PDB file of C-alpha atoms in Angstrom:
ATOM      1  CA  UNK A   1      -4.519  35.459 -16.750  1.00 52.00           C
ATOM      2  CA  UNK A   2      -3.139  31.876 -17.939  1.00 71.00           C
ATOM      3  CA  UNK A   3      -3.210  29.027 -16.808  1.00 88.00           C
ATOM      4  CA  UNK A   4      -2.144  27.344 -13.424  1.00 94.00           C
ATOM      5  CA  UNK A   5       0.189  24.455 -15.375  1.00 96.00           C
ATOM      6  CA  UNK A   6       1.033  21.393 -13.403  1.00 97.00           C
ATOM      7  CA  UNK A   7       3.345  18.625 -14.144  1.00 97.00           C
ATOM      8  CA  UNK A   8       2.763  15.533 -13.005  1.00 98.00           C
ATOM      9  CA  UNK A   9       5.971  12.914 -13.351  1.00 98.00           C
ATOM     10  CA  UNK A  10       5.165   8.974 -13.392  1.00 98.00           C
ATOM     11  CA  UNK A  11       4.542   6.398 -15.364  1.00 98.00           C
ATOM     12  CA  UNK A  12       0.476   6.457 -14.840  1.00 98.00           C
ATOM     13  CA  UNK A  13      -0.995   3.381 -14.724  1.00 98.00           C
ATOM     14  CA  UNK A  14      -4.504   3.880 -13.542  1.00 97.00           C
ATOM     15  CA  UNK A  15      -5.556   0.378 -14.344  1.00 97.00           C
ATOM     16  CA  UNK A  16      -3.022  -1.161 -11.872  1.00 96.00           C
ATOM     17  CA  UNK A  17      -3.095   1.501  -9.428  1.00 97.00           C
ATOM     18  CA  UNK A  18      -5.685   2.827  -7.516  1.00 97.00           C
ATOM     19  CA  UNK A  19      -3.509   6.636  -6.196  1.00 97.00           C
ATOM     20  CA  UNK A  20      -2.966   7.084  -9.884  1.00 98.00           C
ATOM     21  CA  UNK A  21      -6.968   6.793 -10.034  1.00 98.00           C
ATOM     22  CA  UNK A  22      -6.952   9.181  -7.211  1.00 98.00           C
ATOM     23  CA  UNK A  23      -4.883  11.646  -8.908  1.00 98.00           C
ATOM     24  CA  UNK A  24      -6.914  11.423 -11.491  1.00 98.00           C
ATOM     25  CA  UNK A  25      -9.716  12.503  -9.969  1.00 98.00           C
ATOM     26  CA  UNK A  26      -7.626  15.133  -8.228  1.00 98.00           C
ATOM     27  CA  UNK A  27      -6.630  17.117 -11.529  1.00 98.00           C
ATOM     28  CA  UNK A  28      -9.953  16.325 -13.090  1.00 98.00           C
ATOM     29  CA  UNK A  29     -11.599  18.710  -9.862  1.00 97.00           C
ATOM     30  CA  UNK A  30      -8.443  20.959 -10.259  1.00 97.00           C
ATOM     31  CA  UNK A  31      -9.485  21.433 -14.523  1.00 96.00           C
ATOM     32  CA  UNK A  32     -12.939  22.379 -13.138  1.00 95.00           C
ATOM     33  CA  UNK A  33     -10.814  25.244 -11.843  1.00 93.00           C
ATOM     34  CA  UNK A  34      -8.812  26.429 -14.255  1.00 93.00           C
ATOM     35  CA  UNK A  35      -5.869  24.473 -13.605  1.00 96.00           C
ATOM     36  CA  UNK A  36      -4.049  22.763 -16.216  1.00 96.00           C
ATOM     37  CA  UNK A  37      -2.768  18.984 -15.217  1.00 97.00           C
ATOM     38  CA  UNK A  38      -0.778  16.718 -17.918  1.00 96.00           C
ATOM     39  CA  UNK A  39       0.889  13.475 -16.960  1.00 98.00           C
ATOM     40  CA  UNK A  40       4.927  13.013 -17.853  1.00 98.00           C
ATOM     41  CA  UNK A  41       5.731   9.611 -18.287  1.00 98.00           C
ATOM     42  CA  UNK A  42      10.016   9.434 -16.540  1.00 98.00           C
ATOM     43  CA  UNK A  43      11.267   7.708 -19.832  1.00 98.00           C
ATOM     44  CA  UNK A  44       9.319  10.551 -22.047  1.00 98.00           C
ATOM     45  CA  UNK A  45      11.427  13.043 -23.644  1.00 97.00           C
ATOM     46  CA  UNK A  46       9.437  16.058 -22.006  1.00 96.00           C
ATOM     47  CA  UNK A  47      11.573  13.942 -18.678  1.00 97.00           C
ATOM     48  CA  UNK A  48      13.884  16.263 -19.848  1.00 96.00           C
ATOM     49  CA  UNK A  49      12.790  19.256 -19.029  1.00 96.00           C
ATOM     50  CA  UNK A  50       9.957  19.000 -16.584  1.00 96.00           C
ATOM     51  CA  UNK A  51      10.165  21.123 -13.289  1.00 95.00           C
ATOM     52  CA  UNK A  52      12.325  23.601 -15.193  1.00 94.00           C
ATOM     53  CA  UNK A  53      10.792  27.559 -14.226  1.00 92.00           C
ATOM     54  CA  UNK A  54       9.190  28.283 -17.743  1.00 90.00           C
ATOM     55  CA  UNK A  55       7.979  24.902 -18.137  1.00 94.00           C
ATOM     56  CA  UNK A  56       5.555  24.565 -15.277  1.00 96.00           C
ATOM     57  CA  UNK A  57       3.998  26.485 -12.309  1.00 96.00           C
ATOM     58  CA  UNK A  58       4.030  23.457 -10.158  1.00 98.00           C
ATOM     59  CA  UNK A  59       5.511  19.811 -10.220  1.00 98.00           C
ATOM     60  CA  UNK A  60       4.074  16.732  -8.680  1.00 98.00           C
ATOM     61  CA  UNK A  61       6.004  13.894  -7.965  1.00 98.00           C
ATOM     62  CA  UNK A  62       3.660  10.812  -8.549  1.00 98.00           C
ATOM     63  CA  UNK A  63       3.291   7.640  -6.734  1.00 97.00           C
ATOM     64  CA  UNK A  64       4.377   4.596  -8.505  1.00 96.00           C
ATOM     65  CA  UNK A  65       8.289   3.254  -8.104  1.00 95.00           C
ATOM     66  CA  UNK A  66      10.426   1.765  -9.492  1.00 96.00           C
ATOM     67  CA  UNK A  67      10.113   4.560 -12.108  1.00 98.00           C
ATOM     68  CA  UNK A  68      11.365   3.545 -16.084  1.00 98.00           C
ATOM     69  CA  UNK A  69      13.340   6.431 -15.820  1.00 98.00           C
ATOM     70  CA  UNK A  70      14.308   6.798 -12.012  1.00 97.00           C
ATOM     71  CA  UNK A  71      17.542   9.400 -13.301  1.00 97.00           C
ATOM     72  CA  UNK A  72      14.750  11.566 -15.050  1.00 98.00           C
ATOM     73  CA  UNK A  73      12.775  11.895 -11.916  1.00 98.00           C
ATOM     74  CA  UNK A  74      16.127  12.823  -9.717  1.00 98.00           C
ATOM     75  CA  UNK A  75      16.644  15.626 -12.443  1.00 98.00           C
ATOM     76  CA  UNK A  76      13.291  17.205 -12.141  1.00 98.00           C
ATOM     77  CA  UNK A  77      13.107  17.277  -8.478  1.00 98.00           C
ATOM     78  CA  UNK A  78      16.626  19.163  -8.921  1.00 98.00           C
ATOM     79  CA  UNK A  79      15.189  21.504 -11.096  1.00 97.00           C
ATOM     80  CA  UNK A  80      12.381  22.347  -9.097  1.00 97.00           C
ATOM     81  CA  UNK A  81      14.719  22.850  -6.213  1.00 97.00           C
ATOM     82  CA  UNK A  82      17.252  24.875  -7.748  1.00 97.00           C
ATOM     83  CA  UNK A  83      14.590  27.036  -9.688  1.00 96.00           C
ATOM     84  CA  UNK A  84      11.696  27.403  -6.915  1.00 96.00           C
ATOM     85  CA  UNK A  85       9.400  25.831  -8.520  1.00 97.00           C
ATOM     86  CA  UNK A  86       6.900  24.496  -5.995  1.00 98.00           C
ATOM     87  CA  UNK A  87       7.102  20.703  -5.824  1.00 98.00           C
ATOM     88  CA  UNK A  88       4.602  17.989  -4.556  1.00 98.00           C
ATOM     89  CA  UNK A  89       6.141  14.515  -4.130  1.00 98.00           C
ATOM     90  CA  UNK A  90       3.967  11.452  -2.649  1.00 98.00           C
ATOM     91  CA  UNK A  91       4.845   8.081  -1.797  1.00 97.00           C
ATOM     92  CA  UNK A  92       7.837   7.451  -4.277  1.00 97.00           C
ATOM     93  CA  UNK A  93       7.828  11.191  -4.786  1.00 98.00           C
ATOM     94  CA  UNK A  94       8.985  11.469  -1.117  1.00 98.00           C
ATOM     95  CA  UNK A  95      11.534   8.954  -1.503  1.00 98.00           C
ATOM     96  CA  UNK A  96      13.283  10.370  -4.357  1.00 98.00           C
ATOM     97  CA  UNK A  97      12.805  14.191  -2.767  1.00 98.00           C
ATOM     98  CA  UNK A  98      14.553  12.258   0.040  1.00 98.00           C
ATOM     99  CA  UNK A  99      17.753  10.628  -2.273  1.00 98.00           C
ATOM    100  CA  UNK A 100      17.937  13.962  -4.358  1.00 98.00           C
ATOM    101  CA  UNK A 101      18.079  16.238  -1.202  1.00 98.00           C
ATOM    102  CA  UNK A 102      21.284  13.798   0.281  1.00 98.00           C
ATOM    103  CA  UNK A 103      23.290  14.268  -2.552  1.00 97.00           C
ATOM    104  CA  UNK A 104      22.699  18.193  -3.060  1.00 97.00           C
ATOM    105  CA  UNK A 105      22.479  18.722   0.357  1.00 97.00           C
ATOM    106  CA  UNK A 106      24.080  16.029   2.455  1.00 97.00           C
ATOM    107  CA  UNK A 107      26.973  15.536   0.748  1.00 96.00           C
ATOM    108  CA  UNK A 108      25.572  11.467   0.322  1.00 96.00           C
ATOM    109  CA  UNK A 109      27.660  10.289  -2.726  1.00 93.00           C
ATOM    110  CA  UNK A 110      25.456   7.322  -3.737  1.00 94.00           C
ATOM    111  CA  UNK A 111      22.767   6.811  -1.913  1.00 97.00           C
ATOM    112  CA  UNK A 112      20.941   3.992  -2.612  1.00 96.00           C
ATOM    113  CA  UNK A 113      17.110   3.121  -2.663  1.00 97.00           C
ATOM    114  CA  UNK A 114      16.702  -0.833  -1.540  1.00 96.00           C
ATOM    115  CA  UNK A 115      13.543  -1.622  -3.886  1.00 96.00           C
ATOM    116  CA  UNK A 116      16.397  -1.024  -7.369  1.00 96.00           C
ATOM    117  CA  UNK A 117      19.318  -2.283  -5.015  1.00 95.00           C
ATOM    118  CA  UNK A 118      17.822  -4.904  -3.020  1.00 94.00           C
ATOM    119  CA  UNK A 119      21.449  -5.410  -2.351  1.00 94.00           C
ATOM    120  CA  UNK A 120      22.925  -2.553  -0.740  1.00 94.00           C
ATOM    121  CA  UNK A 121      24.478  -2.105   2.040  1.00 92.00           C
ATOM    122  CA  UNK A 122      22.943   0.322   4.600  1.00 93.00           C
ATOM    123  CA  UNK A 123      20.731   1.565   1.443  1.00 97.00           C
ATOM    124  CA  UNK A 124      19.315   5.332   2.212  1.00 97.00           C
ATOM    125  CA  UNK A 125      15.894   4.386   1.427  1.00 97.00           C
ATOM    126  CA  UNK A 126      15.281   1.138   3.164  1.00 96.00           C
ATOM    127  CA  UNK A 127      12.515  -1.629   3.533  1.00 95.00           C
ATOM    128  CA  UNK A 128       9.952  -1.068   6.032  1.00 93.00           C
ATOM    129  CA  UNK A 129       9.952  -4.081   8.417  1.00 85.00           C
ATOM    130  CA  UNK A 130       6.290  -4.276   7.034  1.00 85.00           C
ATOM    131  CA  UNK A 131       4.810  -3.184   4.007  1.00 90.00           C
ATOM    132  CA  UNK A 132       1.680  -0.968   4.412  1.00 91.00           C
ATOM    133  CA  UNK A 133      -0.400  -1.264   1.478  1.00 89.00           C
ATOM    134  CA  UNK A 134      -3.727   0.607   1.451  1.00 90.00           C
ATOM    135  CA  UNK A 135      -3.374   0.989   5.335  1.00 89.00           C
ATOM    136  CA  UNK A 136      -4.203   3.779   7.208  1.00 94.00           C
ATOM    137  CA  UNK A 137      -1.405   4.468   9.827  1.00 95.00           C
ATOM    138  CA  UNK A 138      -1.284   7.405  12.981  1.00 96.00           C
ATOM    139  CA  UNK A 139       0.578  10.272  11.458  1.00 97.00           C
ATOM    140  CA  UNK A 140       1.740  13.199  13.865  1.00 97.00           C
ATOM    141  CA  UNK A 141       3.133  16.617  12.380  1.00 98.00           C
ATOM    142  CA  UNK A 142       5.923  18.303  13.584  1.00 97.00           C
ATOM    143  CA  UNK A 143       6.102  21.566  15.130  1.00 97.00           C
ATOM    144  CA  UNK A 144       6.847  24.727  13.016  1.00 96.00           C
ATOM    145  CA  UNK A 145       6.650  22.998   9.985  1.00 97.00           C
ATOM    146  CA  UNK A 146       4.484  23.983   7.091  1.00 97.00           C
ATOM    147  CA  UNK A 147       2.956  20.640   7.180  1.00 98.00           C
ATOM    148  CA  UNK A 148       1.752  21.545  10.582  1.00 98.00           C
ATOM    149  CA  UNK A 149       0.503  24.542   9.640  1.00 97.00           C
ATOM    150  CA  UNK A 150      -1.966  23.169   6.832  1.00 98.00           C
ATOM    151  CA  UNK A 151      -2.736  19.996   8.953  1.00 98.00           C
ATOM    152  CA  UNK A 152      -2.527  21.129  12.625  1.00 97.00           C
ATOM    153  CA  UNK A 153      -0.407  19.349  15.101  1.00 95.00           C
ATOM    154  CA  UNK A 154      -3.249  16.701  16.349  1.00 97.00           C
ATOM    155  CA  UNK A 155      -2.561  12.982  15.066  1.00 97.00           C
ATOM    156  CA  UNK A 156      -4.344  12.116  11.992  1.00 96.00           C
ATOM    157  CA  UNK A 157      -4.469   8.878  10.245  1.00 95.00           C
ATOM    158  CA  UNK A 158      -2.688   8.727   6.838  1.00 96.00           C
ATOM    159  CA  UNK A 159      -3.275   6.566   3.909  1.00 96.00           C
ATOM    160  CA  UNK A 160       0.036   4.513   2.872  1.00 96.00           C
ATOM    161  CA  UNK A 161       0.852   2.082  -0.445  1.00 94.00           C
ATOM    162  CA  UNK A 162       4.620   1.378   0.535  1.00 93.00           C
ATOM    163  CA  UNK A 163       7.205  -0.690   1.607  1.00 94.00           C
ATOM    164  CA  UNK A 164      10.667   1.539   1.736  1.00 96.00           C
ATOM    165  CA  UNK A 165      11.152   4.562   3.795  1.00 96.00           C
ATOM    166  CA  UNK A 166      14.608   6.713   4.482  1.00 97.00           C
ATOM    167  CA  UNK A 167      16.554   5.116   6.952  1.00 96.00           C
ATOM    168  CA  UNK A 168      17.017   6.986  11.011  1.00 96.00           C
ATOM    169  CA  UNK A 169      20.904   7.307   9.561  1.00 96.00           C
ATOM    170  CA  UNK A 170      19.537   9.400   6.038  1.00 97.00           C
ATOM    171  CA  UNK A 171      16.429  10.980   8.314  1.00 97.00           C
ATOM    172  CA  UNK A 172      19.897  12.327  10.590  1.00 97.00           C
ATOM    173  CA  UNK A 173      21.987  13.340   7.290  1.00 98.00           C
ATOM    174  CA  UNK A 174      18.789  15.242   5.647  1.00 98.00           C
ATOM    175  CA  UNK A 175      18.007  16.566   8.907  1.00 98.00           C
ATOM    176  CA  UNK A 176      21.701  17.830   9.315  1.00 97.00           C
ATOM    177  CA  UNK A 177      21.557  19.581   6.085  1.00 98.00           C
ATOM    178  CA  UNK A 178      18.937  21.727   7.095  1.00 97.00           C
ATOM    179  CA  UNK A 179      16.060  19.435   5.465  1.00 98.00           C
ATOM    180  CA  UNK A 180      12.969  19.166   7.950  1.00 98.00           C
ATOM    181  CA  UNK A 181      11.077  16.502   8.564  1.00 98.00           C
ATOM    182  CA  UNK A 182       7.364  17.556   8.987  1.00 98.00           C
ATOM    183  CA  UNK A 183       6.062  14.534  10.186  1.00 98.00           C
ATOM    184  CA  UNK A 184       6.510  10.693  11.477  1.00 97.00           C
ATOM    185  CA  UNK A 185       4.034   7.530  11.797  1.00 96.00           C
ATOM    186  CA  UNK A 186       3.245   4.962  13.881  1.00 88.00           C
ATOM    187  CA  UNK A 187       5.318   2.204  12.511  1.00 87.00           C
ATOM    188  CA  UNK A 188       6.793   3.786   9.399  1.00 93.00           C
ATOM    189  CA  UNK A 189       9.040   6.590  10.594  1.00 95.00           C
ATOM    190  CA  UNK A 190       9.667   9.775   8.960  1.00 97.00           C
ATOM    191  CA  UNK A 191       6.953  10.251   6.412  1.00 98.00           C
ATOM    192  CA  UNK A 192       7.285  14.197   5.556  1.00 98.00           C
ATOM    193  CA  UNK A 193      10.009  16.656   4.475  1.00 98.00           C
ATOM    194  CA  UNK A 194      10.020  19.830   3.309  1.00 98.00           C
ATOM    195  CA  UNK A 195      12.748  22.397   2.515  1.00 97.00           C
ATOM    196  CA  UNK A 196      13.098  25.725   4.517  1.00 96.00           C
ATOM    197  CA  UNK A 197      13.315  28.899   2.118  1.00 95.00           C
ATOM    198  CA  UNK A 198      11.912  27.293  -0.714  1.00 97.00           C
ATOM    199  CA  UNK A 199       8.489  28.526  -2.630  1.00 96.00           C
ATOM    200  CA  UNK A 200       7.299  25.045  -1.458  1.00 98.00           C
ATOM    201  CA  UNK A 201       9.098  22.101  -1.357  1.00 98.00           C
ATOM    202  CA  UNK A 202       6.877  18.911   0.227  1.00 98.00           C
ATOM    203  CA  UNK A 203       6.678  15.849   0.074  1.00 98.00           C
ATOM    204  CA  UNK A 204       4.941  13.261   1.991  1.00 98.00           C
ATOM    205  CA  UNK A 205       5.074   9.302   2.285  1.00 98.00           C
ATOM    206  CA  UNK A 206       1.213   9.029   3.009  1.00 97.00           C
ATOM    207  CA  UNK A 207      -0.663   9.973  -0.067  1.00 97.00           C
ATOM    208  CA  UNK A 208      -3.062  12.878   0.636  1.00 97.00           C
ATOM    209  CA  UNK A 209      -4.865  12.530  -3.162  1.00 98.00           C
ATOM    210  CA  UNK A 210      -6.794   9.565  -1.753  1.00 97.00           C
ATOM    211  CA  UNK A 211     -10.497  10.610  -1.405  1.00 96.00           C
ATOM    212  CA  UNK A 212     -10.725  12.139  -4.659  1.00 97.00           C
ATOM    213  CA  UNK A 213     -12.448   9.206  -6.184  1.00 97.00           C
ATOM    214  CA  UNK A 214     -14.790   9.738  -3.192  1.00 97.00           C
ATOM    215  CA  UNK A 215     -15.581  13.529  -3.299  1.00 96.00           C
ATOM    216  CA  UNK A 216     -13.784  14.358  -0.621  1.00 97.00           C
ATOM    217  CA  UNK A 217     -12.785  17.468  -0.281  1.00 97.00           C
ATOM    218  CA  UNK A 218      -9.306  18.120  -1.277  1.00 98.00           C
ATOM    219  CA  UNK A 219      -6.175  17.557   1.186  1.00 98.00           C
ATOM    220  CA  UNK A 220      -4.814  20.837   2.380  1.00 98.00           C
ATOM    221  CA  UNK A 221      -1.948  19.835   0.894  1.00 98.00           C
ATOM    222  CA  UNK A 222      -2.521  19.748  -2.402  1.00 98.00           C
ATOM    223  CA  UNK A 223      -4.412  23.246  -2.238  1.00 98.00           C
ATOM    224  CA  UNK A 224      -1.556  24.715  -0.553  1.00 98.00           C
ATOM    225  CA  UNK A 225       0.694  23.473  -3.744  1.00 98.00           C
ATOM    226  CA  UNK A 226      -1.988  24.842  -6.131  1.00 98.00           C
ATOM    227  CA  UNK A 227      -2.096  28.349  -4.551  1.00 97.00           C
ATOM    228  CA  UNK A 228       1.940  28.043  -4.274  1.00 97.00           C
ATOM    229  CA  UNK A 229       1.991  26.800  -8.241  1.00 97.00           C
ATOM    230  CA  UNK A 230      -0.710  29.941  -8.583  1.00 95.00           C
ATOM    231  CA  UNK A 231       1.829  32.494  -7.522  1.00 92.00           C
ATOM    232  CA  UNK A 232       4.576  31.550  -9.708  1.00 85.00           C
ATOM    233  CA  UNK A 233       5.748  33.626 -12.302  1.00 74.00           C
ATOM    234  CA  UNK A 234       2.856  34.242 -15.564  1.00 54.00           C
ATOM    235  CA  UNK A 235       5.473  34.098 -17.784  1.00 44.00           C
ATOM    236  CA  UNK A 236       6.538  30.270 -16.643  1.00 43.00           C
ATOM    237  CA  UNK A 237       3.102  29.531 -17.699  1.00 45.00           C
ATOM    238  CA  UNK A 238       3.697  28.268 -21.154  1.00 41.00           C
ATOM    239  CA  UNK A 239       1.571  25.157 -23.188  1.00 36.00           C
ATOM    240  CA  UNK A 240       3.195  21.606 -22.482  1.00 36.00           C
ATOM    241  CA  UNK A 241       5.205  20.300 -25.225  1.00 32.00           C
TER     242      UNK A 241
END
């Protein structure tokens, strides 16, 4: 059997930031495995086509906004979504799940993300009233959600590098278009959504790669998207350009 392929989309900078260090170390255990993980840098021309079915088994959104290529990202996580192709997004990865998901979904014609439009109006993706940089932060899963399901329902405290989160307006209009959101923090809001029917669709505002550097073991998270990314079709499982 092939390959597990992964796609990771950011512009990885693991000299300025520590989560890309983290991921890192989170492909490096999944190679040990027998899974195949490549970086995609957003302005590369592999942008293009990443999170297309026959490209990858599994896409991960990476931390690390404002992207060079924010567009490119948007496109990916649309291809994903349309195609089934199980996505991961963290941090930024759950922001821009959140902005792509209000125009497909919510019928948001422009919604706007305050860190590239500090001057927007009402922006969908807003500033936290406090950034929460390397901060741990009480996280609480919703109910019924798959996020529940891999991290149980009991509050758990989630590691955050951020300082914009969807707005309680765009948490409403996602949550009217049939997006759910799998869990909230202390201080921070909505920090989870997945989408219902999808292979797996997930992404989170805390950033469950952190521990990898460590030896933890990994999130159940992550090994939920692997075993989702192991069950996609063989035949998407084709070499990275």
């Amino acid at each position: 059997m092939s390959a597990i392929r992964i796609g990771v989309l950011g512009d990885h900078d693991p000299v300025g930031l520590s989560t890309h260090r983290e991921l890192d170390a989170v492909l490096e255990r999944l190679r040990e495995r027998g899974v195949e993980g490549w970086w995609v840098g957003t302005d590369a021309p592999e942008a293009a086509a990443v999170g297309a079915p026959g490209v990858v088994d599994g896409l991960w959104i990476a931390p690390g906004s404002p992207y060079r290529d924010a567009g490119a990202v948007l496109g990916a996580i649309g291809r994903a979504r349309r195609g089934g192709v199980p996505l991961l997004g963290t941090c930024s990865g759950f922001q821009y799940a959140a902005l792509e998901l209000a125009v497909a979904l919510a019928g948001v014609v422009d919604p706007r993300h305050a860190e590239t439009d500090p001057e927007a109006v009402d922006p969908f993706v807003a500033p936290l009233a406090c950034r929460v940089d390397g901060e741990r932060r009480v996280v609480r899963c919703a109910e019924g959600t798959r996020l529940a399901e891999l991290l149980g329902t009991a509050p758990f405290d989630g590691v955050f590098f951020c300082g914009f989160a969807p707005s309680e307006a765009a948490v409403e209009a996602l949550e009217r278009a049939g997006v759910l959101i799998g869990a909230r923090a202390e201080g921070v809001g909505a920090v989870a959504l997945e989408l219902p029917g999808h292979p797996f669709f997930l992404a989170t505002l805390f950033q469950p790669q952190v521990g990898a550097v460590a030896g933890e073991p990994l999130s159940p998270v992550i090994e939920a998207f692997v075993a989702a990314a192991a069950r996609a079709p063989s035949a998407a499982r084709v070499a990275p350009a």
